[in-house]
Amino acid sequence: MSSIASTERFSILVILRREYLDITGNFCAAKLIEYFRHWTKWKLKNHRTAWIYQPLKKIYLDLMGEHSLHVIRSAIALLDEMGIISKQKNPGNGQDRTWQYKLNFEVLNKLLELGRCKTEPSRFNVEQHHRSHPEVSKPQQHSAVELEKSEELKTEILECGQEGVYYTPESESPEITHFVENIEQDNSTTETDTHEDNFSAPVVSNFQDEDSGDDDYAEPVEKSVQPSNQEVQEVLQQLRDIPCTPQFRLNAEIQRTVRRCWENVPGAIAYLKEAIRTWKGIKSPEAVFVAACKEGRKPEAQQAKSGVTAWFEWARRERIVIAMSGEVVYTPDGEAVELAEMMRRFPGGE
């Protein structure tokens, strides 16, 4: 318990890293990876253990209340499910209900490799960091304003050549500053980045804003239709909500495939849903979706006539529906509605 009290004297700079956002698709989860990464370094330096004892309310306060306890719980569950973190109860006290967390760097590095980053490869290594940076022994305070003057204080580069977390001594009063760092342009990307402004409320979208045109994201795609970030987010959310076992997991490959094969996405979603209903079992729904998207597969039952096809294309452009399987169409909310009923409700495309 003494270690808990001692940590309250310090504060950390929680940075939203885009490479973490790419692999989780969740703002809170991406921040928690950086949060746990920082505390892991400090614990290894001072206590020789990678297990972090942090009550949920303490995490909530360290994140400046930007995410509710429910959102934080869900983000931790996502990281645990992806294998990025491990959880355990206090082995020395069976009545202690507070979880202990450990960041699994091997899993994290493998997921980062899937992002196909082409900048300077540099894996995080705690021991190497402390040998080269002995002055970093505990969480320090930071000010977002002073980051503009800290170019000479850069001390670390994580995987994919992104900027690291910089710690400089300040006054002893606890203070936590959150900001979204500017990401250097990746030669292999074409989409845009998201920036949160001045401690704004959590954003529903897990991707980039359409208005930020300085940074690129996705690999070049050769197609006439470029999906908006909102459209991509709706598709990713629908994939995440598909009821299947095992649960559909988003990753960098899924996101790139959706952008690169946008015209095939509706048919691929319908194909996956039909496969879930009709196949005996699916070991990897992600692989089924990616293959259907790349190869343009559609459900066998999808035999729409020319008039129906014209109506469906119109309804999809108007965001009335996003997919069709046989005589059933799917709304952006994931609701399945009879095709004839939807055509009666919205006759504009005929």
CSV table of C-alpha atoms in Angstrom, one decimal:
chain,number,residue,atom,x,y,z
A,1,MET,CA,0.0,0.0,0.0
A,2,SER,CA,3.0,2.3,0.5
A,3,SER,CA,3.7,2.2,-3.2
A,4,ILE,CA,0.2,3.5,-3.9
A,5,ALA,CA,0.6,6.5,-1.7
A,6,SER,CA,4.0,7.3,-3.1
A,7,THR,CA,2.7,7.4,-6.7
A,8,GLU,CA,0.2,10.2,-5.9
A,9,ARG,CA,3.0,12.7,-5.5
A,10,PHE,CA,3.8,12.3,-9.2
A,11,SER,CA,2.0,13.0,-12.4
A,12,ILE,CA,2.5,11.8,-15.9
A,13,LEU,CA,1.9,13.1,-19.4
A,14,VAL,CA,-0.6,10.9,-21.1
A,15,ILE,CA,-0.2,11.1,-24.9
A,16,LEU,CA,-2.6,9.7,-27.4
A,17,ARG,CA,-0.4,7.9,-29.9
A,18,ARG,CA,-1.8,7.2,-33.3
A,19,GLU,CA,0.0,3.8,-33.6
A,20,TYR,CA,-1.9,2.7,-30.5
A,21,LEU,CA,-5.1,4.0,-31.8
A,22,ASP,CA,-4.6,2.1,-35.1
A,23,ILE,CA,-4.4,-1.2,-33.3
A,24,THR,CA,-7.1,-0.7,-30.8
A,25,GLY,CA,-9.6,1.5,-32.6
A,26,ASN,CA,-10.4,3.0,-29.1
A,27,PHE,CA,-9.3,6.4,-27.8
A,28,CYS,CA,-9.3,5.4,-24.1
A,29,ALA,CA,-7.5,2.1,-24.8
A,30,ALA,CA,-4.8,3.9,-26.8
A,31,LYS,CA,-4.2,6.3,-23.9
A,32,LEU,CA,-4.1,3.4,-21.4
A,33,ILE,CA,-1.4,1.7,-23.3
A,34,GLU,CA,0.8,4.8,-23.0
A,35,TYR,CA,-0.3,5.1,-19.3
A,36,PHE,CA,0.6,1.5,-18.4
A,37,ARG,CA,3.8,1.8,-20.5
A,38,HIS,CA,5.0,4.7,-18.4
A,39,TRP,CA,4.2,3.2,-15.1
A,40,THR,CA,5.8,-0.1,-16.1
A,41,LYS,CA,9.1,1.7,-16.6
A,42,TRP,CA,8.8,3.4,-13.2
A,43,LYS,CA,7.9,0.1,-11.4
A,44,LEU,CA,10.7,-1.8,-13.0
A,45,LYS,CA,13.2,1.0,-12.0
A,46,ASN,CA,12.0,1.3,-8.4
A,47,HIS,CA,10.3,-2.0,-7.5
A,48,ARG,CA,11.8,-4.5,-9.9
A,49,THR,CA,8.3,-5.7,-11.0
A,50,ALA,CA,6.2,-5.1,-14.1
A,51,TRP,CA,2.9,-5.4,-12.2
A,52,ILE,CA,1.1,-2.1,-11.8
A,53,TYR,CA,-1.2,-1.6,-8.8
A,54,GLN,CA,-3.6,1.2,-9.8
A,55,PRO,CA,-7.2,1.5,-8.6
A,56,LEU,CA,-9.7,2.3,-11.2
A,57,LYS,CA,-10.5,5.7,-9.6
A,58,LYS,CA,-6.8,6.6,-9.6
A,59,ILE,CA,-6.7,5.8,-13.4
A,60,TYR,CA,-9.8,8.0,-13.8
A,61,LEU,CA,-8.2,10.9,-12.0
A,62,ASP,CA,-4.9,10.5,-13.9
A,63,LEU,CA,-6.8,10.7,-17.2
A,64,MET,CA,-8.3,14.0,-16.0
A,65,GLY,CA,-11.9,12.6,-16.0
A,66,GLU,CA,-11.9,12.6,-19.8
A,67,HIS,CA,-13.3,9.1,-19.8
A,68,SER,CA,-16.0,7.6,-17.5
A,69,LEU,CA,-15.3,4.6,-15.2
A,70,HIS,CA,-17.5,2.5,-17.5
A,71,VAL,CA,-15.4,3.6,-20.6
A,72,ILE,CA,-12.2,2.8,-18.8
A,73,ARG,CA,-13.4,-0.6,-17.7
A,74,SER,CA,-14.4,-1.4,-21.3
A,75,ALA,CA,-11.0,-0.2,-22.6
A,76,ILE,CA,-9.2,-2.3,-20.1
A,77,ALA,CA,-11.3,-5.3,-21.0
A,78,LEU,CA,-10.5,-4.7,-24.7
A,79,LEU,CA,-6.7,-4.5,-24.0
A,80,ASP,CA,-7.0,-7.7,-21.9
A,81,GLU,CA,-8.9,-9.5,-24.7
A,82,MET,CA,-6.3,-8.4,-27.3
A,83,GLY,CA,-3.5,-9.7,-25.0
A,84,ILE,CA,-1.9,-6.3,-24.7
A,85,ILE,CA,-2.2,-6.4,-20.9
A,86,SER,CA,-2.6,-9.1,-18.3
A,87,LYS,CA,-4.7,-8.8,-15.1
A,88,GLN,CA,-4.4,-10.4,-11.7
A,89,LYS,CA,-5.7,-10.0,-8.2
A,90,ASN,CA,-3.3,-9.1,-5.4
A,91,PRO,CA,-1.5,-12.5,-4.8
A,92,GLY,CA,-0.6,-11.5,-1.2
A,93,ASN,CA,-4.1,-10.4,-0.1
A,94,GLY,CA,-7.1,-12.4,-1.1
A,95,GLN,CA,-9.5,-9.7,0.1
A,96,ASP,CA,-7.9,-7.0,-2.1
A,97,ARG,CA,-10.3,-6.5,-5.0
A,98,THR,CA,-8.1,-4.0,-6.9
A,99,TRP,CA,-6.7,-5.4,-10.1
A,100,GLN,CA,-3.0,-5.4,-10.9
A,101,TYR,CA,-2.0,-4.9,-14.5
A,102,LYS,CA,1.0,-5.8,-16.6
A,103,LEU,CA,1.8,-4.6,-20.1
A,104,ASN,CA,2.8,-7.3,-22.5
A,105,PHE,CA,5.4,-5.7,-24.7
A,106,GLU,CA,5.9,-8.7,-27.0
A,107,VAL,CA,2.2,-8.7,-27.9
A,108,LEU,CA,2.2,-4.9,-28.3
A,109,ASN,CA,5.3,-5.0,-30.6
A,110,LYS,CA,3.7,-7.7,-32.8
A,111,LEU,CA,0.5,-5.7,-33.2
A,112,LEU,CA,2.6,-2.6,-34.0
A,113,GLU,CA,4.4,-4.5,-36.7
A,114,LEU,CA,1.1,-5.2,-38.4
A,115,GLY,CA,0.8,-1.5,-39.0
A,116,ARG,CA,3.7,-1.9,-41.4
A,117,CYS,CA,5.4,1.2,-40.2
A,118,LYS,CA,8.3,2.1,-42.6
A,119,THR,CA,10.1,4.7,-40.4
A,120,GLU,CA,13.0,3.9,-38.1
A,121,PRO,CA,12.4,0.6,-36.4
A,122,SER,CA,13.1,0.9,-32.6
A,123,ARG,CA,11.6,-1.4,-30.1
A,124,PHE,CA,11.0,-0.3,-26.5
A,125,ASN,CA,13.3,-1.9,-24.0
A,126,VAL,CA,13.1,-0.9,-20.4
A,127,GLU,CA,16.6,-1.9,-19.4
A,128,GLN,CA,18.2,-0.1,-22.4
A,129,HIS,CA,16.2,2.9,-21.6
A,130,HIS,CA,17.4,3.1,-18.0
A,131,ARG,CA,21.0,2.5,-19.1
A,132,SER,CA,20.9,5.3,-21.5
A,133,HIS,CA,18.7,7.6,-19.5
A,134,PRO,CA,19.6,7.2,-15.8
A,135,GLU,CA,17.9,10.5,-14.9
A,136,VAL,CA,14.5,9.1,-15.6
A,137,SER,CA,13.6,7.3,-12.3
A,138,LYS,CA,10.0,8.3,-11.6
A,139,PRO,CA,7.0,9.9,-13.3
A,140,GLN,CA,7.5,13.6,-13.7
A,141,GLN,CA,5.2,16.6,-14.3
A,142,HIS,CA,4.9,18.3,-17.7
A,143,SER,CA,3.2,21.2,-19.3
A,144,ALA,CA,1.8,21.0,-22.8
A,145,VAL,CA,3.0,24.5,-23.5
A,146,GLU,CA,6.6,23.6,-22.8
A,147,LEU,CA,6.6,20.8,-25.3
A,148,GLU,CA,7.3,23.4,-27.9
A,149,LYS,CA,10.6,24.1,-26.2
A,150,SER,CA,11.6,20.6,-25.5
A,151,GLU,CA,13.1,19.5,-28.9
A,152,GLU,CA,16.5,19.2,-27.2
A,153,LEU,CA,15.0,17.0,-24.4
A,154,LYS,CA,13.7,14.2,-26.6
A,155,THR,CA,14.7,11.0,-24.9
A,156,GLU,CA,12.9,8.1,-26.5
A,157,ILE,CA,11.5,6.8,-29.7
A,158,LEU,CA,9.0,3.9,-29.6
A,159,GLU,CA,8.2,1.5,-32.4
A,160,CYS,CA,7.6,3.1,-35.9
A,161,GLY,CA,9.7,6.1,-35.2
A,162,GLN,CA,7.0,8.1,-33.4
A,163,GLU,CA,7.8,10.8,-30.8
A,164,GLY,CA,8.3,9.6,-27.3
A,165,VAL,CA,7.2,10.8,-23.9
A,166,TYR,CA,9.4,13.5,-22.4
A,167,TYR,CA,9.7,14.1,-18.7
A,168,THR,CA,11.2,17.2,-17.2
A,169,PRO,CA,11.3,18.3,-13.5
A,170,GLU,CA,8.8,20.9,-12.5
A,171,SER,CA,7.2,22.0,-9.2
A,172,GLU,CA,6.1,19.3,-6.8
A,173,SER,CA,2.4,20.0,-7.0
A,174,PRO,CA,0.5,17.2,-8.8
A,175,GLU,CA,-0.6,18.0,-12.3
A,176,ILE,CA,-1.5,15.9,-15.3
A,177,THR,CA,-1.6,17.4,-18.8
A,178,HIS,CA,-3.1,15.6,-21.7
A,179,PHE,CA,-2.6,16.4,-25.4
A,180,VAL,CA,-2.4,14.8,-28.7
A,181,GLU,CA,1.1,15.0,-30.2
A,182,ASN,CA,1.6,15.9,-33.8
A,183,ILE,CA,2.5,12.7,-35.8
A,184,GLU,CA,5.2,13.0,-38.4
A,185,GLN,CA,4.0,12.2,-41.9
A,186,ASP,CA,4.4,8.5,-42.9
A,187,ASN,CA,5.4,8.0,-46.6
A,188,SER,CA,3.0,5.1,-47.0
A,189,THR,CA,-0.2,6.9,-45.9
A,190,THR,CA,-2.9,9.1,-47.4
A,191,GLU,CA,-5.7,9.6,-44.9
A,192,THR,CA,-5.9,12.2,-42.1
A,193,ASP,CA,-5.3,12.4,-38.4
A,194,THR,CA,-7.4,13.3,-35.4
A,195,HIS,CA,-6.6,16.0,-32.9
A,196,GLU,CA,-8.4,16.5,-29.6
A,197,ASP,CA,-8.5,20.2,-28.6
A,198,ASN,CA,-7.9,21.4,-25.0
A,199,PHE,CA,-9.2,18.6,-22.9
A,200,SER,CA,-12.4,18.2,-25.0
A,201,ALA,CA,-15.0,15.5,-24.2
A,202,PRO,CA,-14.4,12.0,-25.5
A,203,VAL,CA,-15.0,11.8,-29.2
A,204,VAL,CA,-17.3,9.0,-30.5
A,205,SER,CA,-15.1,8.5,-33.5
A,206,ASN,CA,-12.1,6.2,-33.1
A,207,PHE,CA,-10.3,7.5,-36.1
A,208,GLN,CA,-9.3,10.7,-37.7
A,209,ASP,CA,-11.1,14.0,-38.4
A,210,GLU,CA,-11.8,14.8,-42.0
A,211,ASP,CA,-10.7,18.4,-41.4
A,212,SER,CA,-7.1,17.7,-40.4
A,213,GLY,CA,-5.2,17.4,-43.7
A,214,ASP,CA,-1.6,17.7,-42.4
A,215,ASP,CA,-1.0,14.0,-41.6
A,216,ASP,CA,-1.7,11.0,-43.7
A,217,TYR,CA,-2.8,7.6,-42.7
A,218,ALA,CA,-3.8,4.9,-45.1
A,219,GLU,CA,-1.8,3.3,-47.9
A,220,PRO,CA,-2.4,4.6,-51.4
A,221,VAL,CA,-5.6,3.1,-52.9
A,222,GLU,CA,-6.5,3.0,-56.5
A,223,LYS,CA,-10.2,3.5,-56.6
A,224,SER,CA,-12.6,6.2,-57.7
A,225,VAL,CA,-14.5,6.4,-54.4
A,226,GLN,CA,-12.7,7.6,-51.3
A,227,PRO,CA,-14.7,6.8,-48.1
A,228,SER,CA,-15.0,9.5,-45.5
A,229,ASN,CA,-13.7,8.9,-42.0
A,230,GLN,CA,-17.3,8.9,-40.7
A,231,GLU,CA,-18.3,6.2,-43.2
A,232,VAL,CA,-15.3,4.1,-42.3
A,233,GLN,CA,-16.1,4.5,-38.6
A,234,GLU,CA,-19.7,3.3,-39.1
A,235,VAL,CA,-18.4,0.2,-40.9
A,236,LEU,CA,-15.8,-0.6,-38.2
A,237,GLN,CA,-18.4,-0.1,-35.5
A,238,GLN,CA,-20.8,-2.5,-37.3
A,239,LEU,CA,-18.0,-5.1,-37.7
A,240,ARG,CA,-17.3,-4.8,-34.0
A,241,ASP,CA,-20.9,-5.3,-33.1
A,242,ILE,CA,-21.5,-8.4,-35.2
A,243,PRO,CA,-22.5,-11.2,-32.9
A,244,CYS,CA,-20.2,-14.1,-33.5
A,245,THR,CA,-17.9,-16.5,-31.7
A,246,PRO,CA,-15.0,-15.7,-31.5
A,247,GLN,CA,-15.8,-12.0,-31.3
A,248,PHE,CA,-14.7,-9.9,-34.3
A,249,ARG,CA,-11.6,-8.0,-33.5
A,250,LEU,CA,-10.5,-4.8,-35.3
A,251,ASN,CA,-6.8,-4.4,-36.3
A,252,ALA,CA,-4.8,-2.4,-38.7
A,253,GLU,CA,-5.3,-4.9,-41.6
A,254,ILE,CA,-9.1,-4.6,-41.2
A,255,GLN,CA,-8.9,-0.8,-41.4
A,256,ARG,CA,-6.7,-0.8,-44.4
A,257,THR,CA,-8.8,-3.4,-46.2
A,258,VAL,CA,-12.0,-1.3,-45.6
A,259,ARG,CA,-10.4,1.8,-47.1
A,260,ARG,CA,-8.7,0.0,-50.0
A,261,CYS,CA,-11.7,-2.2,-51.0
A,262,TRP,CA,-14.5,0.2,-50.1
A,263,GLU,CA,-16.7,-0.8,-53.0
A,264,ASN,CA,-16.7,-4.4,-51.8
A,265,VAL,CA,-17.4,-3.7,-48.1
A,266,PRO,CA,-21.2,-4.0,-48.2
A,267,GLY,CA,-21.1,-7.3,-49.9
A,268,ALA,CA,-18.3,-8.6,-47.7
A,269,ILE,CA,-20.3,-7.7,-44.6
A,270,ALA,CA,-23.4,-9.5,-45.9
A,271,TYR,CA,-21.2,-12.4,-46.9
A,272,LEU,CA,-19.8,-12.6,-43.3
A,273,LYS,CA,-23.2,-12.4,-41.7
A,274,GLU,CA,-24.5,-15.1,-43.9
A,275,ALA,CA,-21.5,-17.3,-43.2
A,276,ILE,CA,-22.1,-16.8,-39.5
A,277,ARG,CA,-25.7,-18.0,-39.9
A,278,THR,CA,-25.1,-20.9,-42.2
A,279,TRP,CA,-21.6,-22.3,-41.6
A,280,LYS,CA,-20.9,-24.8,-38.9
A,281,GLY,CA,-18.2,-22.7,-37.3
A,282,ILE,CA,-15.9,-19.8,-38.1
A,283,LYS,CA,-12.4,-19.8,-36.5
A,284,SER,CA,-11.5,-16.3,-37.7
A,285,PRO,CA,-14.4,-13.9,-38.8
A,286,GLU,CA,-11.7,-11.3,-39.5
A,287,ALA,CA,-10.1,-13.6,-42.2
A,288,VAL,CA,-13.5,-14.3,-43.7
A,289,PHE,CA,-14.3,-10.6,-44.0
A,290,VAL,CA,-10.9,-9.6,-45.4
A,291,ALA,CA,-11.0,-12.4,-48.0
A,292,ALA,CA,-14.5,-11.4,-49.0
A,293,CYS,CA,-13.6,-7.8,-49.2
A,294,LYS,CA,-10.5,-8.4,-51.4
A,295,GLU,CA,-12.1,-10.9,-53.7
A,296,GLY,CA,-15.5,-9.1,-53.9
A,297,ARG,CA,-17.5,-12.0,-52.6
A,298,LYS,CA,-21.2,-11.7,-51.9
A,299,PRO,CA,-23.8,-14.0,-50.4
A,300,GLU,CA,-25.0,-16.8,-52.6
A,301,ALA,CA,-28.6,-15.8,-51.8
A,302,GLN,CA,-28.0,-12.2,-53.1
A,303,GLN,CA,-29.9,-12.3,-56.4
A,304,ALA,CA,-31.1,-8.7,-56.7
A,305,LYS,CA,-32.7,-7.7,-60.0
A,306,SER,CA,-31.6,-4.5,-61.9
A,307,GLY,CA,-34.3,-2.4,-60.3
A,308,VAL,CA,-33.5,-3.6,-56.8
A,309,THR,CA,-29.8,-3.1,-57.5
A,310,ALA,CA,-30.4,0.5,-58.5
A,311,TRP,CA,-32.5,1.2,-55.4
A,312,PHE,CA,-29.9,-0.4,-53.2
A,313,GLU,CA,-27.0,1.7,-54.7
A,314,TRP,CA,-29.1,4.9,-54.1
A,315,ALA,CA,-30.1,3.9,-50.6
A,316,ARG,CA,-26.4,3.1,-49.7
A,317,ARG,CA,-25.3,6.5,-51.0
A,318,GLU,CA,-28.0,8.1,-48.9
A,319,ARG,CA,-26.8,6.1,-45.9
A,320,ILE,CA,-30.2,4.5,-45.6
A,321,VAL,CA,-28.7,1.0,-45.8
A,322,ILE,CA,-25.2,-0.3,-45.8
A,323,ALA,CA,-25.5,-3.9,-46.9
A,324,MET,CA,-28.0,-6.3,-48.5
A,325,SER,CA,-28.3,-10.1,-48.2
A,326,GLY,CA,-31.0,-11.8,-50.2
A,327,GLU,CA,-34.3,-10.1,-49.3
A,328,VAL,CA,-32.8,-8.4,-46.2
A,329,VAL,CA,-31.0,-5.1,-46.0
A,330,TYR,CA,-29.0,-3.7,-43.0
A,331,THR,CA,-29.3,-0.2,-41.7
A,332,PRO,CA,-26.3,1.8,-40.4
A,333,ASP,CA,-27.5,0.8,-36.9
A,334,GLY,CA,-27.1,-2.9,-37.8
A,335,GLU,CA,-30.9,-3.5,-37.9
A,336,ALA,CA,-32.0,-6.2,-40.4
A,337,VAL,CA,-35.1,-5.1,-42.4
A,338,GLU,CA,-37.0,-6.8,-45.2
A,339,LEU,CA,-36.0,-5.4,-48.5
A,340,ALA,CA,-39.6,-4.9,-49.7
A,341,GLU,CA,-40.4,-3.0,-46.5
A,342,MET,CA,-37.5,-0.6,-46.9
A,343,MET,CA,-38.3,0.0,-50.6
A,344,ARG,CA,-41.8,0.9,-49.5
A,345,ARG,CA,-40.5,3.3,-46.9
A,346,PHE,CA,-37.9,4.9,-49.2
A,347,PRO,CA,-39.1,4.7,-52.8
A,348,GLY,CA,-36.8,7.5,-54.0
A,349,GLY,CA,-34.2,5.3,-55.6
A,350,GLU,CA,-36.5,3.5,-58.0
